[in-house]
CSV table of C-alpha atoms and ligand atoms in Angstrom, one decimal:
chain,number,residue,atom,x,y,z
Y,1,MET,CA,-26.7,21.8,-6.1
Y,2,ALA,CA,-26.5,19.9,-9.4
Y,3,LYS,CA,-26.0,16.1,-9.1
Y,4,LYS,CA,-22.3,15.1,-9.3
Y,5,TYR,CA,-20.9,11.7,-9.7
Y,6,ASN,CA,-17.5,11.3,-8.0
Y,7,PHE,CA,-15.1,9.0,-9.8
Y,8,PHE,CA,-11.9,10.2,-8.0
Y,9,ALA,CA,-9.4,7.5,-7.1
Y,10,GLY,CA,-8.7,8.8,-3.6
Y,11,PRO,CA,-9.6,10.5,-1.4
Y,12,ALA,CA,-12.8,9.2,-2.8
Y,13,ILE,CA,-16.5,9.1,-2.7
Y,14,LEU,CA,-18.2,8.4,0.7
Y,15,PRO,CA,-21.9,7.3,1.1
Y,16,GLN,CA,-24.2,10.4,1.3
Y,17,GLU,CA,-26.0,8.8,4.2
Y,18,VAL,CA,-22.8,8.6,6.2
Y,19,MET,CA,-22.0,12.3,5.6
Y,20,LYS,CA,-25.5,13.3,6.5
Y,21,LYS,CA,-25.5,11.4,9.7
Y,22,ALA,CA,-22.1,12.9,10.6
Y,23,GLN,CA,-23.4,16.3,9.8
Y,24,ALA,CA,-26.5,15.9,11.9
Y,25,GLU,CA,-24.6,14.9,15.0
Y,26,LEU,CA,-21.5,17.0,14.3
Y,27,LEU,CA,-22.1,19.5,17.1
Y,28,ASP,CA,-23.8,17.3,19.6
Y,29,PHE,CA,-22.6,13.7,19.7
Y,30,ASN,CA,-24.9,11.3,21.7
Y,31,GLY,CA,-26.6,14.2,23.3
Y,32,ILE,CA,-23.5,15.1,25.3
Y,33,GLY,CA,-23.5,18.7,23.9
Y,34,LEU,CA,-20.0,18.3,22.4
Y,35,SER,CA,-18.7,17.2,19.1
Y,36,ILE,CA,-17.0,13.8,18.7
Y,37,MET,CA,-14.0,15.9,17.5
Y,38,GLU,CA,-13.6,17.6,20.9
Y,39,ILE,CA,-13.9,14.9,23.4
Y,40,SER,CA,-11.2,12.8,25.1
Y,41,HIS,CA,-10.2,9.6,23.3
Y,42,ARG,CA,-10.3,8.0,26.8
Y,43,SER,CA,-13.9,9.0,27.3
Y,44,LYS,CA,-16.7,6.3,27.4
Y,45,ASP,CA,-18.3,7.9,24.4
Y,46,PHE,CA,-15.2,7.5,22.2
Y,47,GLU,CA,-14.4,4.1,23.6
Y,48,ALA,CA,-17.8,2.9,22.3
Y,49,VAL,CA,-17.0,4.4,18.9
Y,50,ILE,CA,-13.6,2.7,18.5
Y,51,ASN,CA,-14.8,-0.6,20.0
Y,52,GLY,CA,-17.9,-0.5,17.8
Y,53,ALA,CA,-15.8,0.2,14.7
Y,54,GLU,CA,-13.5,-2.8,15.5
Y,55,THR,CA,-16.4,-5.1,16.1
Y,56,LYS,CA,-18.1,-4.2,12.9
Y,57,ILE,CA,-14.9,-4.6,10.9
Y,58,ARG,CA,-14.4,-8.0,12.4
Y,59,THR,CA,-17.9,-9.1,11.7
Y,60,LEU,CA,-18.1,-7.8,8.1
Y,61,LEU,CA,-14.7,-9.1,7.0
Y,62,GLY,CA,-14.9,-12.3,9.1
Y,63,VAL,CA,-11.6,-11.6,10.8
Y,64,PRO,CA,-10.5,-14.6,12.8
Y,65,GLU,CA,-10.1,-14.3,16.6
Y,66,ASN,CA,-6.3,-14.6,16.5
Y,67,PHE,CA,-5.8,-11.3,14.6
Y,68,SER,CA,-5.4,-7.8,16.0
Y,69,VAL,CA,-7.2,-4.8,14.5
Y,70,MET,CA,-5.3,-1.5,14.6
Y,71,PHE,CA,-6.1,2.0,13.5
Y,72,LEU,CA,-2.8,3.7,12.7
Y,73,GLN,CA,-1.6,6.9,10.9
Y,74,GLY,CA,0.9,7.7,8.2
Y,75,GLY,CA,-1.1,6.1,5.4
Y,76,ALA,CA,-0.5,2.9,3.6
Y,77,SER,CA,2.8,4.4,2.6
Y,78,LEU,CA,4.1,4.2,6.2
Y,79,GLN,CA,3.2,0.5,6.2
Y,80,PHE,CA,5.6,-0.1,3.3
Y,81,GLY,CA,8.3,0.7,5.7
Y,82,MET,CA,6.8,-0.5,9.0
Y,83,ILE,CA,6.3,-4.0,7.7
Y,84,PRO,CA,9.9,-4.7,6.8
Y,85,MET,CA,11.2,-2.7,9.9
Y,86,ASN,CA,9.2,-5.0,12.1
Y,87,LEU,CA,9.5,-8.3,10.3
Y,88,LEU,CA,12.4,-8.3,7.8
Y,89,ILE,CA,15.6,-7.0,9.4
Y,90,GLY,CA,18.4,-9.4,8.2
Y,91,LYS,CA,15.8,-11.8,6.7
Y,92,LYS,CA,14.2,-12.6,3.4
Y,93,ALA,CA,10.7,-11.7,1.9
Y,94,ASP,CA,9.0,-12.2,-1.4
Y,95,TYR,CA,7.3,-9.4,-3.2
Y,96,VAL,CA,5.2,-9.5,-6.3
Y,97,ASN,CA,5.7,-6.4,-8.5
Y,98,THR,CA,2.3,-5.5,-10.1
Y,99,GLY,CA,2.6,-1.7,-10.4
Y,100,ALA,CA,3.3,1.6,-8.9
Y,101,TRP,CA,2.2,0.7,-5.3
Y,102,ALA,CA,4.0,-2.7,-5.2
Y,103,LYS,CA,7.1,-0.9,-6.4
Y,104,LYS,CA,7.0,1.6,-3.5
Y,105,ALA,CA,6.6,-1.3,-1.0
Y,106,ILE,CA,9.6,-3.1,-2.6
Y,107,LYS,CA,11.7,0.1,-2.4
Y,108,GLU,CA,11.1,0.4,1.4
Y,109,ALA,CA,11.6,-3.3,2.1
Y,110,LYS,CA,15.1,-3.2,0.5
Y,111,LEU,CA,16.1,-0.8,3.2
Y,112,PHE,CA,15.7,-3.5,5.9
Y,113,GLY,CA,16.2,-7.0,4.4
Y,114,MET,CA,16.6,-9.2,1.4
Y,115,VAL,CA,13.9,-8.8,-1.1
Y,116,ASN,CA,13.1,-11.4,-3.8
Y,117,VAL,CA,10.8,-10.1,-6.5
Y,118,ALA,CA,8.9,-13.4,-7.0
Y,119,ALA,CA,7.2,-12.1,-10.2
Y,120,SER,CA,6.7,-8.9,-12.1
Y,121,SER,CA,4.4,-7.5,-14.7
Y,122,GLU,CA,6.6,-4.6,-15.5
Y,123,ASP,CA,7.4,-6.2,-18.9
Y,124,LYS,CA,3.9,-5.3,-20.1
Y,125,ASN,CA,3.6,-2.0,-18.4
Y,126,PHE,CA,1.8,-3.5,-15.3
Y,127,SER,CA,-1.2,-4.4,-17.4
Y,128,TYR,CA,-1.7,-7.9,-15.9
Y,129,ILE,CA,-1.3,-10.0,-12.7
Y,130,PRO,CA,1.4,-12.6,-12.9
Y,131,GLU,CA,0.5,-16.3,-12.6
Y,132,THR,CA,3.8,-18.0,-11.9
Y,133,PHE,CA,5.9,-17.1,-8.9
Y,134,ASN,CA,9.5,-17.8,-7.9
Y,135,PHE,CA,8.8,-18.0,-4.1
Y,136,THR,CA,11.6,-18.4,-1.6
Y,137,ALA,CA,11.1,-21.3,0.9
Y,138,ASP,CA,12.4,-19.5,3.9
Y,139,ALA,CA,10.7,-16.1,3.2
Y,140,GLN,CA,9.2,-14.3,6.3
Y,141,TYR,CA,6.2,-13.3,4.2
Y,142,VAL,CA,4.9,-12.8,0.6
Y,143,HIS,CA,3.7,-9.2,-0.1
Y,144,ILE,CA,1.1,-8.5,-2.8
Y,145,THR,CA,-1.1,-5.5,-3.7
Y,146,SER,CA,-4.6,-6.8,-4.1
Y,147,ASN,CA,-5.7,-4.0,-6.4
Y,148,GLU,CA,-3.3,-1.6,-8.3
Y,149,THR,CA,-5.2,1.6,-8.1
Y,150,ILE,CA,-3.1,3.3,-10.9
Y,151,GLY,CA,-2.8,0.4,-13.4
Y,152,GLY,CA,-6.3,-0.9,-12.8
Y,153,VAL,CA,-5.5,-4.6,-12.3
Y,154,GLN,CA,-6.8,-6.7,-9.4
Y,155,TRP,CA,-6.0,-10.2,-8.0
Y,156,MET,CA,-9.1,-12.3,-8.5
Y,157,ASN,CA,-7.5,-15.1,-6.3
Y,158,PHE,CA,-4.6,-14.8,-4.0
Y,159,PRO,CA,-1.5,-17.0,-4.6
Y,160,GLU,CA,-0.8,-20.2,-2.8
Y,161,THR,CA,2.2,-19.6,-0.6
Y,162,ASN,CA,2.8,-22.9,1.2
Y,163,SER,CA,2.0,-21.5,4.6
Y,164,VAL,CA,4.3,-18.5,4.2
Y,165,PRO,CA,2.0,-15.6,5.5
Y,166,LEU,CA,0.6,-13.3,2.9
Y,167,ILE,CA,0.8,-9.6,3.6
Y,168,ILE,CA,-1.6,-7.7,1.4
Y,169,ASP,CA,-1.9,-4.0,0.6
Y,170,MET,CA,-5.7,-3.8,0.2
Y,171,SER,CA,-5.9,0.0,0.2
Y,172,SER,CA,-8.2,0.3,-2.8
Y,173,ASP,CA,-10.4,-2.8,-2.6
Y,174,ILE,CA,-10.8,-3.7,1.1
Y,175,PHE,CA,-14.5,-4.2,1.9
Y,176,SER,CA,-15.3,-4.5,-1.8
Y,177,ARG,CA,-15.6,-8.3,-1.7
Y,178,LYS,CA,-15.4,-11.2,0.7
Y,179,ILE,CA,-11.9,-12.5,1.5
Y,180,ASP,CA,-10.6,-15.7,2.9
Y,181,PHE,CA,-8.1,-15.3,5.7
Y,182,LYS,CA,-6.6,-18.8,5.2
Y,183,ASN,CA,-3.1,-17.8,4.0
Y,184,ILE,CA,-3.2,-14.2,5.3
Y,185,GLY,CA,-0.8,-12.9,7.9
Y,186,MET,CA,-1.7,-9.3,7.6
Y,187,ILE,CA,-3.8,-6.9,5.5
Y,188,TYR,CA,-3.6,-3.1,5.5
Y,189,ALA,CA,-5.4,-0.2,3.9
Y,190,GLY,CA,-5.3,3.6,3.9
Y,191,ALA,CA,-8.9,4.6,4.8
Y,192,GLN,CA,-9.4,7.1,2.0
Y,193,LYS,CA,-10.4,4.7,-0.8
Y,194,ASN,CA,-13.2,2.6,0.5
Y,195,ILE,CA,-13.6,3.1,4.3
Y,196,GLY,CA,-13.5,6.7,5.2
Y,197,PRO,CA,-11.6,10.0,4.9
Y,198,ALA,CA,-7.8,10.2,4.7
Y,199,GLY,CA,-6.0,10.1,8.1
Y,200,ALA,CA,-6.3,6.5,9.3
Y,201,THR,CA,-4.7,3.2,8.2
Y,202,LEU,CA,-6.5,0.0,9.0
Y,203,VAL,CA,-4.0,-2.8,9.9
Y,204,ILE,CA,-5.3,-6.4,10.6
Y,205,MET,CA,-2.4,-8.6,11.7
Y,206,ARG,CA,-2.2,-12.2,12.9
Y,207,ASN,CA,-1.0,-12.3,16.5
Y,208,ASP,CA,1.9,-14.7,15.9
Y,209,LEU,CA,3.3,-12.1,13.5
Y,210,VAL,CA,2.8,-9.4,16.0
Y,211,GLU,CA,4.8,-11.5,18.5
Y,212,ALA,CA,7.5,-12.1,15.9
Y,213,CYS,CA,8.0,-8.3,15.4
Y,214,ALA,CA,11.5,-7.0,16.2
Y,215,ASP,CA,12.1,-5.6,19.7
Y,216,GLY,CA,13.8,-2.3,20.3
Y,217,LEU,CA,12.1,-0.3,17.6
Y,218,THR,CA,10.9,3.2,18.2
Y,219,THR,CA,7.6,2.9,20.1
Y,220,MET,CA,5.3,4.4,17.6
Y,221,LEU,CA,6.6,2.3,14.7
Y,222,SER,CA,6.3,-1.0,16.5
Y,223,TYR,CA,3.2,-3.1,15.8
Y,224,LYS,CA,3.6,-4.6,19.3
Y,225,THR,CA,2.8,-1.2,20.8
Y,226,HIS,CA,-0.4,-0.7,18.8
Y,227,ALA,CA,-1.7,-4.2,19.2
Y,228,LYS,CA,-1.1,-4.2,22.9
Y,229,GLU,CA,-2.6,-0.8,23.5
Y,230,LYS,CA,-5.5,-1.4,21.1
Y,231,SER,CA,-4.6,1.7,19.0
Y,232,MET,CA,-4.7,3.9,22.1
Y,233,TYR,CA,-1.0,4.2,22.9
Y,234,ASN,CA,-1.4,7.8,21.8
Y,235,THR,CA,-4.3,9.8,20.5
Y,236,PRO,CA,-5.8,7.9,17.6
Y,237,PRO,CA,-7.4,9.6,14.5
Y,238,CYS,CA,-10.7,9.8,16.4
Y,239,PHE,CA,-12.9,11.6,13.9
Y,240,ILE,CA,-11.8,9.2,11.1
Y,241,ILE,CA,-12.5,6.2,13.2
Y,242,TYR,CA,-15.9,7.6,13.9
Y,243,ILE,CA,-16.6,7.9,10.2
Y,244,ILE,CA,-15.2,4.4,9.5
Y,245,LYS,CA,-17.8,3.1,12.0
Y,246,LEU,CA,-20.6,4.8,10.2
Y,247,VAL,CA,-19.3,3.4,6.8
Y,248,MET,CA,-19.3,-0.1,8.4
Y,249,GLU,CA,-22.9,0.4,9.4
Y,250,TRP,CA,-23.7,1.5,5.9
Y,251,ILE,CA,-22.1,-1.6,4.5
Y,252,GLU,CA,-24.1,-3.7,6.9
Y,253,SER,CA,-27.3,-2.1,5.8
Y,254,HIS,CA,-26.4,-3.0,2.2
Y,255,GLY,CA,-26.3,-6.7,2.8
Y,256,GLY,CA,-22.7,-6.8,4.1
Y,257,LEU,CA,-19.8,-7.8,1.8
Y,258,ALA,CA,-22.0,-10.3,-0.1
Y,259,GLY,CA,-24.4,-7.5,-1.0
Y,260,ILE,CA,-21.7,-5.0,-1.7
Y,261,GLU,CA,-19.8,-7.4,-3.9
Y,262,LYS,CA,-22.8,-8.2,-6.0
Y,263,ILE,CA,-23.4,-4.5,-6.7
Y,264,ASN,CA,-19.7,-4.0,-7.4
Y,265,ASN,CA,-19.8,-6.8,-9.9
Y,266,GLU,CA,-22.7,-5.2,-11.7
Y,267,LYS,CA,-21.1,-1.8,-11.7
Y,268,ALA,CA,-17.9,-3.1,-13.2
Y,269,LYS,CA,-19.7,-5.2,-15.8
Y,270,THR,CA,-21.8,-2.2,-16.9
Y,271,LEU,CA,-18.7,0.0,-17.5
Y,272,TYR,CA,-16.5,-2.7,-19.1
Y,273,ASP,CA,-19.4,-3.7,-21.4
Y,274,ALA,CA,-19.7,-0.1,-22.5
Y,275,ILE,CA,-15.9,0.0,-23.2
Y,276,ASP,CA,-15.9,-3.3,-25.1
Y,277,GLY,CA,-19.1,-2.4,-27.0
Y,278,SER,CA,-17.7,0.9,-28.3
Y,279,ASN,CA,-16.2,-0.6,-31.5
Y,280,GLY,CA,-12.7,0.2,-30.2
Y,281,TYR,CA,-13.4,3.8,-29.4
Y,282,PHE,CA,-12.7,3.2,-25.8
Y,283,LYS,CA,-10.0,0.7,-25.0
Y,284,GLY,CA,-9.4,-0.9,-21.6
Y,285,THR,CA,-5.8,-1.0,-20.6
Y,286,ALA,CA,-5.8,-4.1,-18.3
Y,287,ALA,CA,-5.7,-7.7,-19.4
Y,288,LEU,CA,-9.3,-9.0,-19.5
Y,289,LYS,CA,-8.8,-11.6,-16.7
Y,290,ASP,CA,-7.3,-9.1,-14.3
Y,291,ARG,CA,-9.5,-6.1,-14.8
Y,292,SER,CA,-10.1,-4.2,-11.6
Y,293,LYS,CA,-13.6,-3.8,-10.4
Y,294,MET,CA,-12.6,-0.7,-8.4
Y,295,ASN,CA,-10.5,1.3,-10.8
Y,296,VAL,CA,-11.4,1.0,-14.5
Y,297,THR,CA,-8.6,2.3,-16.7
Y,298,PHE,CA,-9.2,3.1,-20.4
Y,299,ARG,CA,-8.0,5.1,-23.3
Y,300,LEU,CA,-9.7,7.1,-26.2
Y,301,PRO,CA,-8.3,7.2,-29.8
Y,302,SER,CA,-6.1,10.2,-29.0
Y,303,GLU,CA,-4.8,12.3,-26.1
Y,304,GLU,CA,-6.7,15.3,-27.4
Y,305,LEU,CA,-9.9,13.3,-27.3
Y,306,GLU,CA,-9.1,12.1,-23.8
Y,307,GLU,CA,-8.7,15.7,-22.6
Y,308,LYS,CA,-11.9,16.8,-24.3
Y,309,PHE,CA,-13.7,13.8,-22.8
Y,310,ILE,CA,-12.5,14.5,-19.3
Y,311,ASN,CA,-13.5,18.2,-19.6
Y,312,GLU,CA,-16.9,17.6,-21.0
Y,313,ALA,CA,-17.6,14.8,-18.6
Y,314,LYS,CA,-16.8,17.2,-15.8
Y,315,LYS,CA,-19.2,19.8,-17.1
Y,316,ALA,CA,-21.9,17.0,-17.3
Y,317,GLY,CA,-21.3,16.2,-13.6
Y,318,PHE,CA,-18.9,13.2,-13.9
Y,319,ILE,CA,-15.9,14.3,-11.8
Y,320,GLY,CA,-12.4,12.7,-11.4
Y,321,LEU,CA,-12.0,10.7,-14.7
Y,322,LYS,CA,-8.5,11.7,-15.4
Y,323,GLY,CA,-6.0,8.8,-15.2
Y,324,HIS,CA,-3.1,9.0,-12.7
Y,325,ARG,CA,-0.5,11.6,-13.8
Y,326,SER,CA,2.1,8.8,-14.2
Y,327,VAL,CA,0.2,6.9,-16.8
Y,328,GLY,CA,-2.3,9.3,-18.4
Y,329,GLY,CA,-5.5,8.1,-20.1
Y,330,CYS,CA,-8.8,7.9,-18.2
Y,331,ARG,CA,-9.8,6.1,-15.0
Y,332,ALA,CA,-13.2,5.7,-13.3
Y,333,SER,CA,-13.0,4.6,-9.7
Y,334,LEU,CA,-16.1,2.5,-8.7
Y,335,TYR,CA,-15.7,2.3,-4.9
Y,336,ASN,CA,-18.4,0.9,-2.7
Y,337,ALA,CA,-20.2,4.3,-2.4
Y,338,MET,CA,-20.6,4.7,-6.2
Y,339,SER,CA,-24.1,3.7,-7.2
Y,340,LEU,CA,-25.0,1.5,-10.2
Y,341,GLU,CA,-27.1,4.4,-11.4
Y,342,GLY,CA,-23.9,6.6,-11.4
Y,343,VAL,CA,-22.1,4.1,-13.6
Y,344,SER,CA,-25.1,3.7,-15.9
Y,345,GLU,CA,-25.3,7.5,-16.3
Y,346,LEU,CA,-21.5,7.5,-17.1
Y,347,THR,CA,-21.9,4.9,-19.8
Y,348,GLN,CA,-24.7,6.9,-21.4
Y,349,PHE,CA,-22.5,9.9,-21.5
Y,350,MET,CA,-19.6,7.8,-23.0
Y,351,LYS,CA,-21.9,6.6,-25.8
Y,352,LYS,CA,-23.0,10.1,-26.7
Y,353,PHE,CA,-19.5,11.4,-26.6
Y,354,ALA,CA,-18.2,8.6,-28.9
Y,355,ALA,CA,-21.0,9.3,-31.4
Y,356,GLU,CA,-20.3,13.0,-31.4
Y,357,ASN,CA,-16.5,12.9,-31.6
Y,358,LYS,CA,-15.6,10.4,-34.3
Z,401,PLP,C1,-3.6,5.0,-2.3
Z,401,PLP,C2,-2.8,3.8,-2.2
Z,401,PLP,C3,-1.6,3.7,-1.3
Z,401,PLP,C4,-1.1,4.9,-0.6
Z,401,PLP,O1,-1.9,5.3,0.4
Z,401,PLP,P1,-1.5,6.5,1.4
Z,401,PLP,O2,-2.5,6.4,2.4
Z,401,PLP,O3,-1.6,7.8,0.5
Z,401,PLP,O4,-0.1,6.3,1.9
Z,401,PLP,C5,-1.0,2.5,-1.2
Z,401,PLP,N1,-1.4,1.4,-1.9
Z,401,PLP,C6,-2.4,1.4,-2.7
Z,401,PLP,C7,-2.9,0.2,-3.4
Z,401,PLP,C8,-3.2,2.6,-2.8
Z,401,PLP,O5,-4.3,2.6,-3.6
């Protein structure tokens, strides 16, 4: 098999080591003679998997004791609705509108409560992260999207919210860098960008917010249910949780988040340097200060050249460089499992392409 470099935005690249380990023990997990996919979620063997995944998540991220960790389903998109359903009915919340994902979260929140858009970057096509906010004093929470996967902008620092809890959609940059839980009330992420295959959503929620959730909701859409039952009210996405545990072990073996963050910084610098050093042939679309280290968005001199670039890159083994269908252009996603070598190879290819396609 020829070497391929996977730059898809999601579902996305997973560490080869993780997939090989999963392959090796796919038919016989722990020597029990059965696959992890075909055993009870109440069995001792699976219990060790889900508890192990949670412990590693807590250690790697530095999750404080007073937070619950939950493995849910329905993607990050279900969280857009579950958050306001649980916390906002008849109340107010602040949302920062930084792009396509923030917008979807806002749309759902409006179904349940009063939404104040505290800042928006829509005026410049979501190419930057706002720096001034019109926060409401009595908001239940402030919602932000730490990394806009489509627009390629990322919060370098989270906003000061005067003890109003921050709720953060971290779908595309969770576990890519260290985070400070100081102002955080909840973070959530679909698994398929940085922590595993599609099918699980990681939710980490402060217990006082769990307590504050509305009563009388349908059981499966209530955070109280999942926090109380430790994600085992019903059958959890067992196989995905198993892979998440392997990915956490992989992160651990790469120096934890400090090690991962260092490599991610080098990868992003390598690609942005290539873009900035191309004499304007490649142009980054995000404001310099807010450039995402996970999703690098850029354009070529024309749409025809972009199409040619994406096709030739694919032939050369660089897969998934097409920008999101809503914005066009090119996007290279540099999630944790992408190696520095892969990014360097891509920049070599870009240089060659630019020279040959003036
Ligand atoms: C991919 C993505 C989502 C949507 O996730 P689903 O799991 O497909 O619902 C939401 N927010 C961000 C920032 C994303 O990157």
